[in-house]
Coordinates of C-alpha atoms in Angstrom, one line a residue:
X1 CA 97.3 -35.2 -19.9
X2 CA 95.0 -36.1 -17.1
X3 CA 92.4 -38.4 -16.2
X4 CA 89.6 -38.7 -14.6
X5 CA 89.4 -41.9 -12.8
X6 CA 85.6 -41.2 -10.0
X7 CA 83.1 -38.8 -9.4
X8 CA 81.0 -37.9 -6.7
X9 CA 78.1 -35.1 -5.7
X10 CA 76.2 -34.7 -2.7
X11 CA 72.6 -34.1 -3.2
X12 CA 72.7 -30.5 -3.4
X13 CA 69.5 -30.5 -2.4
X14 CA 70.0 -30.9 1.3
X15 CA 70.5 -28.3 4.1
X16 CA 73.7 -30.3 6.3
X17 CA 73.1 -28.3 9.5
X18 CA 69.6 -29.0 9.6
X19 CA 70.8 -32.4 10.3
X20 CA 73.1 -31.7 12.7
X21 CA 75.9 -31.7 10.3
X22 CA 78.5 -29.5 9.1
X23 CA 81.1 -29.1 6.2
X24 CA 83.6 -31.6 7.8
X25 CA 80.7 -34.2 7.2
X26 CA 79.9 -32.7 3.0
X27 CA 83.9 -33.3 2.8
X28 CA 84.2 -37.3 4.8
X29 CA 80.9 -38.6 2.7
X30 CA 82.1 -37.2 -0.7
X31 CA 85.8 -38.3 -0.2
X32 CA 84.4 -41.8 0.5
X33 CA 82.0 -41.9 -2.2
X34 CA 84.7 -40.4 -5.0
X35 CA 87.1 -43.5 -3.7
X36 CA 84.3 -45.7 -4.6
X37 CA 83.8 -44.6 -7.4
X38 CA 86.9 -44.4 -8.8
X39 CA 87.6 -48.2 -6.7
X40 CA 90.7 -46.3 -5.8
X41 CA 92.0 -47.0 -2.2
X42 CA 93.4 -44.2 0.0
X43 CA 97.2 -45.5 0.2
X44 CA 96.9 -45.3 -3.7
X45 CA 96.3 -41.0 -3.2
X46 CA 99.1 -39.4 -3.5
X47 CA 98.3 -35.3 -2.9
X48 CA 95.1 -33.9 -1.8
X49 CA 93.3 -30.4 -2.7
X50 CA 90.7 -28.8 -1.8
X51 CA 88.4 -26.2 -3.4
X52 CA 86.5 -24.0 -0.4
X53 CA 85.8 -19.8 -1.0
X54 CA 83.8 -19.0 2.2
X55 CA 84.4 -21.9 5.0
X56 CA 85.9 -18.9 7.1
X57 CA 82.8 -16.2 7.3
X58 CA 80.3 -19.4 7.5
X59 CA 81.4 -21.6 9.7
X60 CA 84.6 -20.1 10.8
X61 CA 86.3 -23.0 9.6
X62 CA 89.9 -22.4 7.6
X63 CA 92.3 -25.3 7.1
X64 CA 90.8 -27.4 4.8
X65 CA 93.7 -29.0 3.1
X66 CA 93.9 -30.8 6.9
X67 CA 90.2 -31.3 7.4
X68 CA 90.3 -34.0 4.9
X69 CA 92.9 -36.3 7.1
X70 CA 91.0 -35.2 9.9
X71 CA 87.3 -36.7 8.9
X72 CA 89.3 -39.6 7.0
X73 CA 91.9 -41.0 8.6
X74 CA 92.9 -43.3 6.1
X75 CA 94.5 -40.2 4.2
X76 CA 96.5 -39.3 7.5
X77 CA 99.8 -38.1 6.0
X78 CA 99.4 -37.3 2.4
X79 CA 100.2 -33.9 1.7
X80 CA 97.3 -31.8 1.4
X81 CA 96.3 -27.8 0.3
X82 CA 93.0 -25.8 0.0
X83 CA 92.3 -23.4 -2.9
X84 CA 89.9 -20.5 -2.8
X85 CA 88.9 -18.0 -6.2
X86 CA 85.5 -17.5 -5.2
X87 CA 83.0 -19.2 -7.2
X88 CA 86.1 -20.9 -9.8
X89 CA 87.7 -22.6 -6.3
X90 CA 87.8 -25.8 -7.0
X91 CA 88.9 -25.2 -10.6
X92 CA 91.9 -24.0 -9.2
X93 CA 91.9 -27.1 -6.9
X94 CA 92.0 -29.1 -10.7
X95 CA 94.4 -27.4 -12.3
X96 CA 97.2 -27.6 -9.3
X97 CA 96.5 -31.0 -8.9
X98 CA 96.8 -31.4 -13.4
X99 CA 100.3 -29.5 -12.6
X100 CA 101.6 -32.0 -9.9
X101 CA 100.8 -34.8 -12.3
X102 CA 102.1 -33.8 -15.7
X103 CA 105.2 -32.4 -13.5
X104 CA 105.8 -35.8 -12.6
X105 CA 105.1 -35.7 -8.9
X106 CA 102.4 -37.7 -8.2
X107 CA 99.8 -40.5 -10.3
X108 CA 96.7 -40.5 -7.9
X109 CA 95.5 -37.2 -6.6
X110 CA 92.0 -36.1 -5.1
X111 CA 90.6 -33.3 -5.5
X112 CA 87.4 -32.2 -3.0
X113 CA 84.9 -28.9 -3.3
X114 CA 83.0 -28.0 -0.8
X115 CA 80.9 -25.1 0.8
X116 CA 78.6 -25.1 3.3
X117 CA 75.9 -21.9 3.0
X118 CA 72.4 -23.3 4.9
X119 CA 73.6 -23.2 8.3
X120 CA 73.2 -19.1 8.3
X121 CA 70.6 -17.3 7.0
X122 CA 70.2 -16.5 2.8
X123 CA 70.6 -12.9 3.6
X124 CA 74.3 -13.4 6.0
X125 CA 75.3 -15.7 2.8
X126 CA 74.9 -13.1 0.5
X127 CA 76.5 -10.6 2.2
X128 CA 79.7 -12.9 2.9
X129 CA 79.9 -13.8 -0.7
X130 CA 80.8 -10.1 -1.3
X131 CA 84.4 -10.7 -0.1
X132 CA 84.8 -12.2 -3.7
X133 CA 84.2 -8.6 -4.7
X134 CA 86.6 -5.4 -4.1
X135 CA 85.2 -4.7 -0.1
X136 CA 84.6 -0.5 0.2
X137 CA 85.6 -0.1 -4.0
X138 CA 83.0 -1.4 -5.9
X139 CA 81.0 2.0 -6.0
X140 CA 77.8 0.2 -6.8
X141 CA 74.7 1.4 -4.6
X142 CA 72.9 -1.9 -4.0
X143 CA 71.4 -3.7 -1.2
X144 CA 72.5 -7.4 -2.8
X145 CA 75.9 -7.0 -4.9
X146 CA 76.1 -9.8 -7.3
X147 CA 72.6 -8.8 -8.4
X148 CA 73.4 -5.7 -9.1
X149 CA 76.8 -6.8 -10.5
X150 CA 75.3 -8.8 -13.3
X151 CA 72.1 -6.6 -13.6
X152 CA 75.0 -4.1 -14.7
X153 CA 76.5 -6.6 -16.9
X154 CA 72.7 -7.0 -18.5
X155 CA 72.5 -3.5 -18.7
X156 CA 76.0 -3.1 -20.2
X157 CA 74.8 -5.8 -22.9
X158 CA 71.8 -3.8 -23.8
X159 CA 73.8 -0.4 -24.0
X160 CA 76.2 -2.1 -26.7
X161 CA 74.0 -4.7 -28.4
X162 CA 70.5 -4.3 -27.4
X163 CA 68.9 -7.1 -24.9
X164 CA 65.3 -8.5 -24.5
X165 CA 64.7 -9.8 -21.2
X166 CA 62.9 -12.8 -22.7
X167 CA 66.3 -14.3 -23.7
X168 CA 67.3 -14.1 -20.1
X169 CA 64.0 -15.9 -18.6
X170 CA 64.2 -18.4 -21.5
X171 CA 67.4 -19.7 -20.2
X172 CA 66.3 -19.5 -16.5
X173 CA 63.5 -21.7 -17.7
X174 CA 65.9 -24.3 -19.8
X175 CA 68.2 -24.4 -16.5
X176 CA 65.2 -25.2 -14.0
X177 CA 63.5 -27.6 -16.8
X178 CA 67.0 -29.8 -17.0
X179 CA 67.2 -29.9 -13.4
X180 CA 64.2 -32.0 -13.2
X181 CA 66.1 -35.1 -14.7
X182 CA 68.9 -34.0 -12.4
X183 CA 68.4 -36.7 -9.0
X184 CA 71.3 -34.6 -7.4
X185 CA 69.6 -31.3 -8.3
X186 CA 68.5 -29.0 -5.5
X187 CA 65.4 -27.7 -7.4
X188 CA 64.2 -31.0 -9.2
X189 CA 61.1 -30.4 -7.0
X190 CA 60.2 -27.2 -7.4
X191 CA 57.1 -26.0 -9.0
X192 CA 56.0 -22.9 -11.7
X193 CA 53.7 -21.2 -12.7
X194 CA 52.8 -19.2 -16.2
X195 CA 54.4 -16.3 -14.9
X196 CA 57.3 -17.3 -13.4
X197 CA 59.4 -17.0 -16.2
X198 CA 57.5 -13.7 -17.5
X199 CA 59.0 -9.8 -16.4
X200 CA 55.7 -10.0 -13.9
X201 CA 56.6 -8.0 -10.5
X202 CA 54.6 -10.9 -8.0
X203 CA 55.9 -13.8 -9.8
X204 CA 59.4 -13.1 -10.6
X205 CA 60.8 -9.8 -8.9
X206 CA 63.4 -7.0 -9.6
X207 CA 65.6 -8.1 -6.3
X208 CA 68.3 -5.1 -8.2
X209 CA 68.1 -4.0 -11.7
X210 CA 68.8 -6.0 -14.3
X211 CA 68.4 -8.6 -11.7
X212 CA 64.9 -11.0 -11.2
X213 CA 64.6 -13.7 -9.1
X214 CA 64.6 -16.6 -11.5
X215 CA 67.9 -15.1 -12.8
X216 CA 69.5 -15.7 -9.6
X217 CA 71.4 -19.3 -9.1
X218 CA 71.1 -20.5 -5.5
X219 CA 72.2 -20.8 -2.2
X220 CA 73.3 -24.3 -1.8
X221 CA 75.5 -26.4 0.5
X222 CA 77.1 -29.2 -1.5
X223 CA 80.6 -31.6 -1.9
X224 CA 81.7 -32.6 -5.7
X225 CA 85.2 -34.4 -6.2
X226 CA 87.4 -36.2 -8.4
X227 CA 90.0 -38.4 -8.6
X228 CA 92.7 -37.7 -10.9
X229 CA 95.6 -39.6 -12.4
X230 CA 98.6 -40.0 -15.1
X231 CA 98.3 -41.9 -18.1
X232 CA 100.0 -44.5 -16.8
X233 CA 97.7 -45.1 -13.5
X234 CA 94.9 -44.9 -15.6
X235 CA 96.1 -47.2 -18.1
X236 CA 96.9 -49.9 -15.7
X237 CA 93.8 -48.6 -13.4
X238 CA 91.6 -49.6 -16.6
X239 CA 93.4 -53.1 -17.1
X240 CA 92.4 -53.4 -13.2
X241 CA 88.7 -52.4 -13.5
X242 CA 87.8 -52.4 -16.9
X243 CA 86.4 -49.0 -17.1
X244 CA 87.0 -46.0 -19.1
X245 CA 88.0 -42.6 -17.8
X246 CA 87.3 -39.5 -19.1
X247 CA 90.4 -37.2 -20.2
X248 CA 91.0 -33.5 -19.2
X249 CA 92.5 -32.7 -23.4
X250 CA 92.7 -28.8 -22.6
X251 CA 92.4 -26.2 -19.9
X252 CA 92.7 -22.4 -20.0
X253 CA 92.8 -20.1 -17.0
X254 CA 93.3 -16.2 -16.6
X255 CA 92.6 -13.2 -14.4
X256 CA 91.3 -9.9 -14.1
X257 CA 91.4 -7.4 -11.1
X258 CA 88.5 -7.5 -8.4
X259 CA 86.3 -4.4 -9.3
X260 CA 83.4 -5.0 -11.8
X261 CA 83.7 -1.3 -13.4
X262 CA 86.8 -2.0 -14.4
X263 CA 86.3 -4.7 -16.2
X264 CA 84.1 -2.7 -18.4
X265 CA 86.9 -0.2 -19.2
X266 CA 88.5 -3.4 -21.2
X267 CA 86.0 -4.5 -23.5
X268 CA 87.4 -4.9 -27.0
X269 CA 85.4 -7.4 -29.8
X270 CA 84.1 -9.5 -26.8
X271 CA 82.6 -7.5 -23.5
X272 CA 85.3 -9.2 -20.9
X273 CA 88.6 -10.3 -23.9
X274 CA 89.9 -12.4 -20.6
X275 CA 87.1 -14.4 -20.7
X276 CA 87.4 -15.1 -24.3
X277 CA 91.1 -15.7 -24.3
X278 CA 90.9 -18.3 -21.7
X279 CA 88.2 -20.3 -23.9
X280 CA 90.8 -20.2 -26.7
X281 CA 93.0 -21.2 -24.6
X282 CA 91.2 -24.0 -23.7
X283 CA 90.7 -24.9 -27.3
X284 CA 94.1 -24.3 -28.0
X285 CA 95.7 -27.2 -25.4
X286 CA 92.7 -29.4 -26.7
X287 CA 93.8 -29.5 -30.2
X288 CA 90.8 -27.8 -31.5
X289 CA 89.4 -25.1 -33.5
X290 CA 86.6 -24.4 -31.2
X291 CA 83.0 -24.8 -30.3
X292 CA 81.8 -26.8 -33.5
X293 CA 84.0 -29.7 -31.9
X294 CA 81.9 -29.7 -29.1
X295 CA 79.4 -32.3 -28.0
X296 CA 78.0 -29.7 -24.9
X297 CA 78.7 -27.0 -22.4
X298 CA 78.5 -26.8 -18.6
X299 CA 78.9 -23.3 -17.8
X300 CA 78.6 -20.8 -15.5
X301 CA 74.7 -19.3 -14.6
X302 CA 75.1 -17.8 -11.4
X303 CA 72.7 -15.6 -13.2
X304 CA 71.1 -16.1 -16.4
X305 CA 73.6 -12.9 -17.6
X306 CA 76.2 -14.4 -16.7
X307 CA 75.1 -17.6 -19.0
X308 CA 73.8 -15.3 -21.7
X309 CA 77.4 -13.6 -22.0
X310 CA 79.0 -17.1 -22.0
X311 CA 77.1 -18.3 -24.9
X312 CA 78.4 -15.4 -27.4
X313 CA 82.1 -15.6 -25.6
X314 CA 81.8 -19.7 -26.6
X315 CA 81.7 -18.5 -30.2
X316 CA 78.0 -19.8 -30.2
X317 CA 77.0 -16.8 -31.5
X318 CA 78.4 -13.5 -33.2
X319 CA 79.4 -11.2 -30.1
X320 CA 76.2 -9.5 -28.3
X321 CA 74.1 -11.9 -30.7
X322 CA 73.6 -14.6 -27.5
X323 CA 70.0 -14.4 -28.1
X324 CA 69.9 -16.0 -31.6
X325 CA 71.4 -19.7 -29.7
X326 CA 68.5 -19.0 -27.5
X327 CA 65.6 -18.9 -30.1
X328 CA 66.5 -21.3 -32.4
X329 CA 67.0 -24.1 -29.7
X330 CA 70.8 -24.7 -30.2
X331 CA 71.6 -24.6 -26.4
X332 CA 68.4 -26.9 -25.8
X333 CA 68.5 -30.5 -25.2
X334 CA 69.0 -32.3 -28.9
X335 CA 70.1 -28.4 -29.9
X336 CA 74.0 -28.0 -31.7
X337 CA 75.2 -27.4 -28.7
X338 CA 73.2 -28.4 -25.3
X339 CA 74.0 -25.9 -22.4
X340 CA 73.7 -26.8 -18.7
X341 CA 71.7 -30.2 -19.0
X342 CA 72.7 -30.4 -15.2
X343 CA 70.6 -27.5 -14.6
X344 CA 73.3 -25.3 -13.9
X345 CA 73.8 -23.1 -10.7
X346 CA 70.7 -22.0 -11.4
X347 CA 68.6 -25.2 -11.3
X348 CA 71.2 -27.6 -10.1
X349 CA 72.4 -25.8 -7.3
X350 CA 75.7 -23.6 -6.5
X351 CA 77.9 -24.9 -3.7
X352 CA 80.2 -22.0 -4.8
X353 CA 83.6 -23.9 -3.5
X354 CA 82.4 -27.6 -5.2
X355 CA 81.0 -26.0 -8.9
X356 CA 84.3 -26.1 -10.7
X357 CA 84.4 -29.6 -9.7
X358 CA 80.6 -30.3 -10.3
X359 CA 80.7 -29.0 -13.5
X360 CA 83.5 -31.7 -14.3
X361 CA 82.1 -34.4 -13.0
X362 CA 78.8 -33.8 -15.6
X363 CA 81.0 -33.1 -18.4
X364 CA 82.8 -36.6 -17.8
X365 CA 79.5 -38.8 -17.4
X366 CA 78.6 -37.4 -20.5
X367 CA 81.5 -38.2 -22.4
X368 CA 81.7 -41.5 -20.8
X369 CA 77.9 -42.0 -21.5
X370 CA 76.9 -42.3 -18.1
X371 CA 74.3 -38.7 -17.6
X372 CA 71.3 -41.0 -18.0
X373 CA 68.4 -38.3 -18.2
X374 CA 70.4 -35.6 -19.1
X375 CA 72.7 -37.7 -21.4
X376 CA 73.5 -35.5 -24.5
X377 CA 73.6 -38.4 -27.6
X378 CA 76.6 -39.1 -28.7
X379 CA 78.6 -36.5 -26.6
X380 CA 82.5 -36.8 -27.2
X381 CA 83.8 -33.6 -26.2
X382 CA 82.4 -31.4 -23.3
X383 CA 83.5 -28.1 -21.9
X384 CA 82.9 -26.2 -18.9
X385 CA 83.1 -22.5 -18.0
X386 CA 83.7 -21.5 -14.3
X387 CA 83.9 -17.7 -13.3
X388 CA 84.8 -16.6 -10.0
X389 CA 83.5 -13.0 -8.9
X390 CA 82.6 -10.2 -11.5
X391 CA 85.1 -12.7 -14.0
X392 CA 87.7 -12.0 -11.9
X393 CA 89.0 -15.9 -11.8
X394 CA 87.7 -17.8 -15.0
X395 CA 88.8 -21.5 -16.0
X396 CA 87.4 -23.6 -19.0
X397 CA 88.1 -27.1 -19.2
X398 CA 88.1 -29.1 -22.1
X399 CA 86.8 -33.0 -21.4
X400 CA 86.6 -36.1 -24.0
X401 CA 86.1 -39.7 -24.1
X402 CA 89.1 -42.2 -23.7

């Protein structure tokens, strides 16, 4: 079992570069702010990792795992590594840091996500993102892939079940709405309109189809990290501070190939059965039977698709029935199960290296109480969903109260 001891997040509202800065600055300000946080000193980290997908094609910056020691010196020494699985990154940061503390190896180990996207322009961001896809195989004639990837995924939803695009702009308007009480979120500020959550061409365009502007989550530089540790440092860590960490009870994690067409070629009771299994599995490590034992979700949104085929796969909802969670308010705030009360990618931000750690860091201030204005009463059990690519990487973790 792991714990987690500090959380930090950069306001993902900023553009770094416009300030002269750069990713090496995201990763020195959130290391220092997770340490005092956690009121954990650097001699007391053990192992380093670091989450990252695209720090190559943006700032043709690679060797992460180093740049940590590099911008704090104080961490001069300790081993270190950097993780990339596209949007589930630093996920995969979390869970090899969870293996080299139930292995034994080390108590204290920080984990750092990080991606830097504002210092090129929206259109060169999207177009390096699509090296999470299968480069020259993905057959899919389209100006912006992962629109089209998920307008496909809508499309495949509505072949099978039948979809109504109102679902999808409901839950694009939830996700903006909880940013607002989000101080960290990078659209808290923004403003609507009547028709921005409406099928209307001006307001909220087709950008590919299946695909409308408010479904999209955003382009967004941004740091989240964690500081992790055994039972016993977090025992004697509490006797020390006299706080409470939050527990990581269960984690699942599985794979699929690269190319989204594929995928579909797999469905069984669920559309994507990997994405399924590895909530189960999730469940299964936690010691529960499954979503009725949880207090909330944070999940992926990198479009509202990818959020409205999470909700049925979460066992919210019958499969392809998604949209009954959305009418009757159960993924609202004070619903049976509150969805995204971050404001998820969409309305948060998406930072794609830092969101498996983002997401974490929510689900344990709301276990531990601490979410303020997007506390979810009485939440003792969170659990997050992190997909990398067309759900090519996908990692749920399973978070509760001490």
């Amino acid at each position: 079992m792991t714990f987690i001891l500090g959380t930090a997040q950069s306001d993902f509202a900023r553009a770094w570069s416009r300030e002269g800065l750069d990713i090496s600055d995201m990763i020195r300000d959130s290391v220092l702010d997770v340490l005092e946080d956690a009121q954990v000193t650097p001699d007391q980290v053990e192992s380093i990792h670091v989450g990252n997908a695209f720090g190559e094609m943006q700032r043709q910056q690679a060797h992460l795992g180093a740049m940590v020691a590099q911008v704090v010196p104080e961490l001069w020494g300790v081993p270190a590594m950097r993780h990339e699985g596209a949007c589930a990154s630093a996920s995969l940061a979390v869970l090899a840091a969870m293996a080299e503390i139930e292995a034994g190896r080390y108590d204290c180990v920080l984990v750092v996500g990080a991606e830097e996207f504002k210092n090129t322009k929206g259109d060169a961001a999207s177009v390096n993102q699509n090296a999470a896809g299968w480069q020259g195989h993905e057959d899919i004639d389209c100006r912006f892939l992962w629109p089209a990837v998920f307008g496909l995924a809508a499309q495949e939803y509505d072949a099978r079940y039948g979809l109504d695009r109102r679902h999808l702009n409901r839950i694009a308007e939830l996700n903006y709405g909880n940013a607002r009480n989000n101080p960290l979120a990078q659209t808290r500020g923004w403003a609507f309109n009547a028709l921005s959550f409406t099928d209307d061409d001006n307001a909220n365009p087709v950008i590919e189809p299946g695909t409308r502007r408010q479904d999209c989550g955003q382009i967004t530089d941004g740091a989240a990290s964690l500081v992790l540790a055994s039972p016993a440092f977090a025992a004697e860590w509490s006797r020390r501070t006299g706080k409470r960490a939050a527990r990581i009870a269960g984690w699942g994690h599985r794979n699929a190939g690269l190319r989204f067409r594929d995928k579909l070629e797999r469905q069984g009771d669920y559309v994507f059965p990997h994405v399924r299994q590895t909530i189960e599995d999730a469940w299964r490590r936690a010691g529960i039977a499954g979503i009725e034992a949880v207090s909330g979700v944070e999940t992926h949104d990198c479009f509202t698709t990818t959020e409205y085929i999470a909700i049925d796969h979460l066992g919210l909802t019958p499969p392809g029935q998604s949209w009954q969670a959305v009418e009757d308010g159960s993924i609202e705030a004070g619903g049976r199960c509150p969805v995204n009360m971050s404001g998820g990618l969409i309305g948060c931000g998406h930072p794609v290296g830092a969101t498996g750690t983002r997401m974490l860091r929510d689900a344990a201030r709301q276990v531990l109480g601490q979410a303020e204005a997007m506390q979810i009463e009485g939440a003792q059990r969170m659990q997050t969903l992190n997909i990398g690519g067309s759900f090519g990487t996908v990692v749920s973790f399973v978070v509760e109260a001490q």
